[in-house]
mmCIF file of C-alpha atoms and ligand atoms in Angstrom:
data_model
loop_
_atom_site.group_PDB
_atom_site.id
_atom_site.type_symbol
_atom_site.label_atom_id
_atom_site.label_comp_id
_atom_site.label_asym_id
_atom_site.label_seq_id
_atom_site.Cartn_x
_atom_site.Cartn_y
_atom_site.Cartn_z
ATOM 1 C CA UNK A 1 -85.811 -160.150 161.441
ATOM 2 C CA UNK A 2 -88.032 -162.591 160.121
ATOM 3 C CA UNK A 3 -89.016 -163.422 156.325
ATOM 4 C CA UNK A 4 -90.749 -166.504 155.294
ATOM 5 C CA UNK A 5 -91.168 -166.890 151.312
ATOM 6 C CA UNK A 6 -92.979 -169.334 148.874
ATOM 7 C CA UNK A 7 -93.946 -171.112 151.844
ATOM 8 C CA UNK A 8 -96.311 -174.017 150.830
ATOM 9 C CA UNK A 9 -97.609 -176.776 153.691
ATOM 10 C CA UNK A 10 -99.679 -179.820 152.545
ATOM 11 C CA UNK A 11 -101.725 -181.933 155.311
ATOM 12 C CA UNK A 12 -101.903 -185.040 152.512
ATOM 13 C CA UNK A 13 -103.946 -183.597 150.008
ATOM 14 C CA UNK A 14 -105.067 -180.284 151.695
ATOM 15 C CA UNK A 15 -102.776 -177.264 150.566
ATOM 16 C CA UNK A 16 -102.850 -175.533 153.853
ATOM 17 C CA UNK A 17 -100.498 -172.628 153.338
ATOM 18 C CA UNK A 18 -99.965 -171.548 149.485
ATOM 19 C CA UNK A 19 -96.986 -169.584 148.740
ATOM 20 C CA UNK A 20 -97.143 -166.958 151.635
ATOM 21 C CA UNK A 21 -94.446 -164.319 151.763
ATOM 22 C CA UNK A 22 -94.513 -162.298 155.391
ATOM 23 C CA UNK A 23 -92.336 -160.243 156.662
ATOM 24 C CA UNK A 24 -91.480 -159.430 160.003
ATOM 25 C CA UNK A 25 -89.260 -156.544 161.647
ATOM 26 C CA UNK A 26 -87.357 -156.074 164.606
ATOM 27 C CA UNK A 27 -89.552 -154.006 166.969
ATOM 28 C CA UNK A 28 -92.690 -154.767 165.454
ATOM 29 C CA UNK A 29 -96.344 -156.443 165.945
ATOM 30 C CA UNK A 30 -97.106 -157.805 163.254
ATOM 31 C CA UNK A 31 -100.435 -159.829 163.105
ATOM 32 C CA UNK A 32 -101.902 -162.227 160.877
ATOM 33 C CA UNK A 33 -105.778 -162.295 160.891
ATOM 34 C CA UNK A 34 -107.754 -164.817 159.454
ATOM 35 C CA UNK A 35 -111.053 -167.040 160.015
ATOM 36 C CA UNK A 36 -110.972 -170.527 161.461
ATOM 37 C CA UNK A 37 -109.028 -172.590 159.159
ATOM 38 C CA UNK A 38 -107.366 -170.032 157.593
ATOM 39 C CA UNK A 39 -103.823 -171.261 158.073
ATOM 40 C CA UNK A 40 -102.554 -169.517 160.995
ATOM 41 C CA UNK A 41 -101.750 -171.857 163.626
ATOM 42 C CA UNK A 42 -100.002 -174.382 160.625
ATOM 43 C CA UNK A 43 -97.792 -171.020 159.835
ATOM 44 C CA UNK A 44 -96.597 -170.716 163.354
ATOM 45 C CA UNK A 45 -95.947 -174.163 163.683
ATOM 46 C CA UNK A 46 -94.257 -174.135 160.076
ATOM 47 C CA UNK A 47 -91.791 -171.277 161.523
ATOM 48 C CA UNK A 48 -91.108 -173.319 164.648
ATOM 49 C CA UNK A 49 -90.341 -176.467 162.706
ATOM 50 C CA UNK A 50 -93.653 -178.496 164.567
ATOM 51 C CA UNK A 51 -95.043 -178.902 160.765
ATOM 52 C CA UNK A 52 -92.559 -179.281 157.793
ATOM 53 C CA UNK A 53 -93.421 -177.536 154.839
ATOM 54 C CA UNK A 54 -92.892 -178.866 151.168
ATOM 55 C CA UNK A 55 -91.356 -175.671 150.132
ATOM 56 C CA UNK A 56 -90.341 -172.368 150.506
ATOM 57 C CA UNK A 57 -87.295 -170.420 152.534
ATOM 58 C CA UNK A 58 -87.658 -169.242 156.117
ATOM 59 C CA UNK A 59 -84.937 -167.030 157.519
ATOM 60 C CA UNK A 60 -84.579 -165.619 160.949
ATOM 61 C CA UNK A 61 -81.616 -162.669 161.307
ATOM 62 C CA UNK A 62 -80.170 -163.877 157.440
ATOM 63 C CA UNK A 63 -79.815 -167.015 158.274
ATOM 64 C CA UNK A 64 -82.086 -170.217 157.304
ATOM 65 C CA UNK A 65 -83.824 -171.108 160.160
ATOM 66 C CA UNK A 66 -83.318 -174.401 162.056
ATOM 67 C CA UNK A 67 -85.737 -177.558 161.323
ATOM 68 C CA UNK A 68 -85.917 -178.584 165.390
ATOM 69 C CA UNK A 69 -87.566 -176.917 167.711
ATOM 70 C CA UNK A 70 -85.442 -175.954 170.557
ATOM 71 C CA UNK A 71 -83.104 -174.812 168.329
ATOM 72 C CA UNK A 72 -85.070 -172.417 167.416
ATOM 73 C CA UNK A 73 -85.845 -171.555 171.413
ATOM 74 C CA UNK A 74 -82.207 -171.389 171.112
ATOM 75 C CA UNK A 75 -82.187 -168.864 168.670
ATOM 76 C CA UNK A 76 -84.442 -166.623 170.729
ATOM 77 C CA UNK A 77 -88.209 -167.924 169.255
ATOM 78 C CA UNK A 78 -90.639 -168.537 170.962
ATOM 79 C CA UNK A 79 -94.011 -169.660 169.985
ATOM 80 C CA UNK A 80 -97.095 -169.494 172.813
ATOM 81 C CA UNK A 81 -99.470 -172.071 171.424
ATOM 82 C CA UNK A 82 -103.302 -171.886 170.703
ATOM 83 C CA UNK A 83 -105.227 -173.576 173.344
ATOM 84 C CA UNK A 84 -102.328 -172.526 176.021
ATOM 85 C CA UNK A 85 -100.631 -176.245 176.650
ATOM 86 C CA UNK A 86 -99.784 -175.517 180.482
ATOM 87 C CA UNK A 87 -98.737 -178.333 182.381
ATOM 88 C CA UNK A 88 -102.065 -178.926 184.473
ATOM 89 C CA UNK A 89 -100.380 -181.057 187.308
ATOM 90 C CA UNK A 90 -97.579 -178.446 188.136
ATOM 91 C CA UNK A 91 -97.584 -175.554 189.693
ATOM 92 C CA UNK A 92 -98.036 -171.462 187.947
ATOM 93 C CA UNK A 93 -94.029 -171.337 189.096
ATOM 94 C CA UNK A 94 -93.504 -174.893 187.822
ATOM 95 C CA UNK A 95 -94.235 -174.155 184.958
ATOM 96 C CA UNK A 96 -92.761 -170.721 184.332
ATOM 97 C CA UNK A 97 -89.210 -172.136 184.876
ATOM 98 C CA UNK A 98 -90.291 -174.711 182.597
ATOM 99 C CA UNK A 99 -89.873 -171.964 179.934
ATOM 100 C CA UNK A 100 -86.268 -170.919 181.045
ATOM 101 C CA UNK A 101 -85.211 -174.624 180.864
ATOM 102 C CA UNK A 102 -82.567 -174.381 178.123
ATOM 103 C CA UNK A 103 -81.059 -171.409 179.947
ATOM 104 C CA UNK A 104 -78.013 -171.245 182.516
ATOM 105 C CA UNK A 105 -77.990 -167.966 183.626
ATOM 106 C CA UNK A 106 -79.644 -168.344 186.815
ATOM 107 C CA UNK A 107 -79.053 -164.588 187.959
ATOM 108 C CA UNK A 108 -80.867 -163.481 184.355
ATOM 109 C CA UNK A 109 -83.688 -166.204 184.765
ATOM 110 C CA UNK A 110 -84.878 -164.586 188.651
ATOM 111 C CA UNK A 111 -84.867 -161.114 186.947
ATOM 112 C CA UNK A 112 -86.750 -162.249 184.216
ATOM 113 C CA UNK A 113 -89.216 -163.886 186.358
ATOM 114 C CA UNK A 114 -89.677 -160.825 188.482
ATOM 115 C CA UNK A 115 -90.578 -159.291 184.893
ATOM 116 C CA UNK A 116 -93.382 -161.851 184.302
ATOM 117 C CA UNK A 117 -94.606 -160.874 187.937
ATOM 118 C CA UNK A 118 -94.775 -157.891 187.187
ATOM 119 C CA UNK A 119 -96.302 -158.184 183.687
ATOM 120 C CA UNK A 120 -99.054 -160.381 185.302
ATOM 121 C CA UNK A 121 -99.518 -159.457 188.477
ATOM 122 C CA UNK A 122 -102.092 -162.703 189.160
ATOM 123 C CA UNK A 123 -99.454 -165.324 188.707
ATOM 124 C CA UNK A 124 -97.625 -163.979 191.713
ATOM 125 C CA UNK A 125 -100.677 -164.024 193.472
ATOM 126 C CA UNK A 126 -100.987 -167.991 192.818
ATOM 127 C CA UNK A 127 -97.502 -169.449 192.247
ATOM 128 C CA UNK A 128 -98.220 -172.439 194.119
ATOM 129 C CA UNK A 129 -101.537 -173.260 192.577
ATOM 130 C CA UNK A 130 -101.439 -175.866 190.333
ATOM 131 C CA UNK A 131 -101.695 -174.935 186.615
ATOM 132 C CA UNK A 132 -104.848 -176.846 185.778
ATOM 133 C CA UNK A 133 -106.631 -175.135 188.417
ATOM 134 C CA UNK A 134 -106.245 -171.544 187.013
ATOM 135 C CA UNK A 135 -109.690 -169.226 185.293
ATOM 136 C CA UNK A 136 -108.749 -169.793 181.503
ATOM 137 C CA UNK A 137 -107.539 -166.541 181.130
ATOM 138 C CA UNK A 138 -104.879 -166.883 183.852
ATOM 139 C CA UNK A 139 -103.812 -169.990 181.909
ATOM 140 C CA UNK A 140 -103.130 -167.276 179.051
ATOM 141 C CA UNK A 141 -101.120 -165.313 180.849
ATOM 142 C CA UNK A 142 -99.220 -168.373 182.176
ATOM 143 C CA UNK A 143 -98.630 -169.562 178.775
ATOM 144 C CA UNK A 144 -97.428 -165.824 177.734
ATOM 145 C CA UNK A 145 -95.322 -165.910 180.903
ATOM 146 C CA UNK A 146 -93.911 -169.129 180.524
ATOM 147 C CA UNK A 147 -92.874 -168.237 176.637
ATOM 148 C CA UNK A 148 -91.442 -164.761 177.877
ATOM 149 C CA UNK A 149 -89.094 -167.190 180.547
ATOM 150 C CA UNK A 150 -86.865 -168.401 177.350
ATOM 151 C CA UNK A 151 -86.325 -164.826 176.631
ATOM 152 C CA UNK A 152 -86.908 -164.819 173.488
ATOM 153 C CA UNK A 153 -86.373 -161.725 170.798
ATOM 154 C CA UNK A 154 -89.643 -162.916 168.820
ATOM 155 C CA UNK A 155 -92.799 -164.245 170.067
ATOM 156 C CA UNK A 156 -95.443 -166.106 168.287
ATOM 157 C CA UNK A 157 -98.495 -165.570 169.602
ATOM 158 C CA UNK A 158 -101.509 -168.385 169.102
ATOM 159 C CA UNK A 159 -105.001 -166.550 169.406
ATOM 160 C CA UNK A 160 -104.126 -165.429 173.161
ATOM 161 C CA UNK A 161 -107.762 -163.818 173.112
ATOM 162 C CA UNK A 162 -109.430 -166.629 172.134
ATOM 163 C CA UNK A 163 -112.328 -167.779 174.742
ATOM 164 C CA UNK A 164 -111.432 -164.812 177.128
ATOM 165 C CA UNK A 165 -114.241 -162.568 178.532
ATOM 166 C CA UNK A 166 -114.208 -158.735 176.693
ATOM 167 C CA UNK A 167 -112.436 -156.972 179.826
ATOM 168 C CA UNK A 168 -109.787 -159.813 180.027
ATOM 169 C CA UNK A 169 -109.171 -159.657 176.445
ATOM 170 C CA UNK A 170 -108.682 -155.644 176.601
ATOM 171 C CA UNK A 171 -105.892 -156.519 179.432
ATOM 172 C CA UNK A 172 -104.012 -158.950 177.540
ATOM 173 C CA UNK A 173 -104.140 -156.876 174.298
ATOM 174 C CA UNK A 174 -102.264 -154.339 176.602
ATOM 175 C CA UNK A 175 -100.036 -157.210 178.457
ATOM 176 C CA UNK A 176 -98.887 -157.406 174.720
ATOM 177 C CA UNK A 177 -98.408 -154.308 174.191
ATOM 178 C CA UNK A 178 -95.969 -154.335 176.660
ATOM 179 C CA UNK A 179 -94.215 -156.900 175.929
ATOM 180 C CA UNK A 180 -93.431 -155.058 172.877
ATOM 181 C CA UNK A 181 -92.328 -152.349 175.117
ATOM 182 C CA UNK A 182 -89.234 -155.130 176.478
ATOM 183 C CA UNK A 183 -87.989 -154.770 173.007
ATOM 184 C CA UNK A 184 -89.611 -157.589 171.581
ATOM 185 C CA UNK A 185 -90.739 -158.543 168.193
ATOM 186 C CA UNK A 186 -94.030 -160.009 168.443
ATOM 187 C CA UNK A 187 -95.701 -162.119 165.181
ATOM 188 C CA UNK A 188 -99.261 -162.091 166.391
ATOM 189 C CA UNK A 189 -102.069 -164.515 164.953
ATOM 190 C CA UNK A 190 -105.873 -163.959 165.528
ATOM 191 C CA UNK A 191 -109.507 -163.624 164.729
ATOM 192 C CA UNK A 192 -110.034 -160.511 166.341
ATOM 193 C CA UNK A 193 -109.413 -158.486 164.034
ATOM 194 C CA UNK A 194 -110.027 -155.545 164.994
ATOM 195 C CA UNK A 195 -107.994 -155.447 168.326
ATOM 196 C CA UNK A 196 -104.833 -157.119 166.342
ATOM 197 C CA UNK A 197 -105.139 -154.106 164.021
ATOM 198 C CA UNK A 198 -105.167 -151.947 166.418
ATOM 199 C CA UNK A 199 -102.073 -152.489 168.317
ATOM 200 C CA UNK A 200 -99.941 -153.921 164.961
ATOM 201 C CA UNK A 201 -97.237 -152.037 163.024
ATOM 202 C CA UNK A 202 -98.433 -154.439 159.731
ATOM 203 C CA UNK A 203 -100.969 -156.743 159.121
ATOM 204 C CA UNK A 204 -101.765 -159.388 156.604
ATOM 205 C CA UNK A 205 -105.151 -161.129 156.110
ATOM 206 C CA UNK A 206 -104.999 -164.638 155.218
ATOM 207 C CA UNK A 207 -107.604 -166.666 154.217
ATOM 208 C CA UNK A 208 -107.970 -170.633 152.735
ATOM 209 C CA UNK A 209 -104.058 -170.663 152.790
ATOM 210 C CA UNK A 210 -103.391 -167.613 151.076
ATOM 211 C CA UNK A 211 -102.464 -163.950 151.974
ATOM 212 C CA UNK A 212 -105.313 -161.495 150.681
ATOM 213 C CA UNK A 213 -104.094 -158.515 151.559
ATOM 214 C CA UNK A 214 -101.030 -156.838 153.498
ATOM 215 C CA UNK A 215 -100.006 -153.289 154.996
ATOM 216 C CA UNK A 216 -99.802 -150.971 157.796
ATOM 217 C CA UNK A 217 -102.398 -152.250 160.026
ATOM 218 C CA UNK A 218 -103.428 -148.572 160.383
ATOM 219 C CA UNK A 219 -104.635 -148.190 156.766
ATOM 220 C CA UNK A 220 -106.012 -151.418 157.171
ATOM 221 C CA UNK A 221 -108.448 -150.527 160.245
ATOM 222 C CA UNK A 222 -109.391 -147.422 158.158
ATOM 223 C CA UNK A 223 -110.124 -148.894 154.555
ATOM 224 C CA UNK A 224 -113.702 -149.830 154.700
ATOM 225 C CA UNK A 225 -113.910 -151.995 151.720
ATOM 226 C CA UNK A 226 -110.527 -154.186 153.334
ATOM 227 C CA UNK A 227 -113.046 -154.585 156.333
ATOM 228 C CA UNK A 228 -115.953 -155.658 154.994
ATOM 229 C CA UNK A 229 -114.687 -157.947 152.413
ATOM 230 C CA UNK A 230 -112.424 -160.326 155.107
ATOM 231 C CA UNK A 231 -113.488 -159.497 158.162
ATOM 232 C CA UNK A 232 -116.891 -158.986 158.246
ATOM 233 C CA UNK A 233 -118.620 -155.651 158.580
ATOM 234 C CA UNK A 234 -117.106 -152.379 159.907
ATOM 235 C CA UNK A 235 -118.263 -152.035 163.789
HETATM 236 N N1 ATP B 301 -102.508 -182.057 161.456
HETATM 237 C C1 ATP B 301 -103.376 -181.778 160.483
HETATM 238 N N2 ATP B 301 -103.805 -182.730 159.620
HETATM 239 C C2 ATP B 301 -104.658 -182.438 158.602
HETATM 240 N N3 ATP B 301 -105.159 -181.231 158.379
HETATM 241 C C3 ATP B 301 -104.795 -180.243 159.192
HETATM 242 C C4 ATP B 301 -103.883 -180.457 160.290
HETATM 243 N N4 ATP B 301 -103.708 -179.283 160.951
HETATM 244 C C5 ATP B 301 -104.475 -178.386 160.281
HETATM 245 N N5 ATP B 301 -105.117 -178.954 159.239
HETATM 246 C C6 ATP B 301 -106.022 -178.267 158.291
HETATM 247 O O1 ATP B 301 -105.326 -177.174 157.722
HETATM 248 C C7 ATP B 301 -106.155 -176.022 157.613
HETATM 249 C C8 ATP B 301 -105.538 -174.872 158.396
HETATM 250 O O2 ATP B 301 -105.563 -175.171 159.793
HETATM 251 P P1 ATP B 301 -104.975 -174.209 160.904
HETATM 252 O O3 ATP B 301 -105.067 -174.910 162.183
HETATM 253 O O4 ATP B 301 -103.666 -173.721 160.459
HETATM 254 O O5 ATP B 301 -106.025 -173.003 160.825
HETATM 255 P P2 ATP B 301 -106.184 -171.750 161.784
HETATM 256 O O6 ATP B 301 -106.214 -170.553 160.908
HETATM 257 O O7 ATP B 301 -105.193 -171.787 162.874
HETATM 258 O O8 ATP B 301 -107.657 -171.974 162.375
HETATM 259 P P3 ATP B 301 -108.254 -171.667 163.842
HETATM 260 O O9 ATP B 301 -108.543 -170.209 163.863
HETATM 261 O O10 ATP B 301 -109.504 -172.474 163.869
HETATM 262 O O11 ATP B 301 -107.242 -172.096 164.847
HETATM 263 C C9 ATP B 301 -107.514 -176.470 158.147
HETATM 264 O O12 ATP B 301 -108.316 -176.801 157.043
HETATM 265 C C10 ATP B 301 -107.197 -177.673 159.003
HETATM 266 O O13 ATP B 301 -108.279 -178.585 159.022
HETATM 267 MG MG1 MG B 302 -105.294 -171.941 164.875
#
């Protein structure tokens, strides 16, 4: 569904991303794990077209993918950013159609956001509170609601554990989950490793731009050496 090859990002003189090849298929979770600084958010945002890369071949369904942004929501991508980029001064529903705003299909758009409703239950409960005002994990699930309102066939998702409380993280591990259920394809980036692992078809471990490893995320969660050498020791 997705490849990405040679791909090589500079930030002026820092090689952010050299020469990754990843692979993504329909139906899958695929996750990318890697430290802070690793290169994950700058390979989402190279797929999406936020960061232009100085070479390499991204395709989406056998075709090169599209250089602008909502294109690519167009296409059916969509990419739930790190650090959750709500809009604070409208409200949890607000913002939710936000996400369907290149669609027309009104009827499609109410059933998809009875979907999210029932996906996260706690956004019905407040869709007239404004955005800002929400726990940070309900901002999360706001974000992943709001991305899911595009309807999109793949979803790139930003750390969506990062900062959340162990219980909260267990739910939206299982929100993602899923998701994947819906028939989506879900390219999923984080530093928990061990909980991307655990619910991914294949996993690659990237570190300082470069991808260190790659396979079926259940081999990876059971090779010891794998574990201790990128992400720290076996728990
Ligand atoms: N706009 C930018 N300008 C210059 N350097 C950047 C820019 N964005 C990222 N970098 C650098 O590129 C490298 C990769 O950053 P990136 O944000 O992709 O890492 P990450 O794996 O997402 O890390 P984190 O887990 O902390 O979010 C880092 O060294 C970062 O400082
Ligand atoms: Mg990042």
């Amino acid at each position: 569904m997705l490849k990405v090859e040679n791909l090589n990002v500079y930030y002026g003189g820092i090689h952010a991303l050299r020469g990754i090849d990843i692979e993504v298929q329909e139906g899958q979770i695929v996750s990318i794990i890697g430290s802070n600084g690793a290169g994950k958010s700058t390979l989402l945002n190279a797929i999406t077209g936020i960061v232009k890369p100085k070479e390499g071949l991204i395709t989406y369904k056998g075709n090169e993918i599209p250089r602008t942004p909502h294109k690519i929501v167009k296409l059916g991508i969509c990419q739930v950013p790190e650090g959750r980029l709500i809009f604070a001064n409208l409200t949890v529903k607000d913002n939710l159609m936000m996400g369907a705003y290149l669609r027309n299909d009104k009827k499609k758009i109410e059933e998809d956001l009875e979907k999210v409703y029932q996906l996260f239950p706690r956004l019905l409960e407040r869709i007239n509170q404004m955005a800002g005002t929400l726990s940070g994990g309900e901002q999360q699930m706001l974000a992943m609601g709001r991305g899911l309102m595009s309807n999109p066939d793949l979803i790139l998702l930003d750390e969506p554990s990062l900062g959340l409380a162990p219980l909260l993280v267990r739910t939206i591990f299982e929100i993602i989950e899923d998701i994947k259920k819906m028939n989506k394809t879900i390219l999923l980036v984080e530093q928990n490793a061990y909980k991307a692992l655990s619910i991914a078809d294949k996993a690659y471990i990237l570190e300082q731009g470069v991808i260190k490893k790659e396979g079926i995320a259940e081999e990876i969660l059971q090779d010891k050496s794998i574990l201790e050498a990128y992400l720290g020791k076996a728990h």
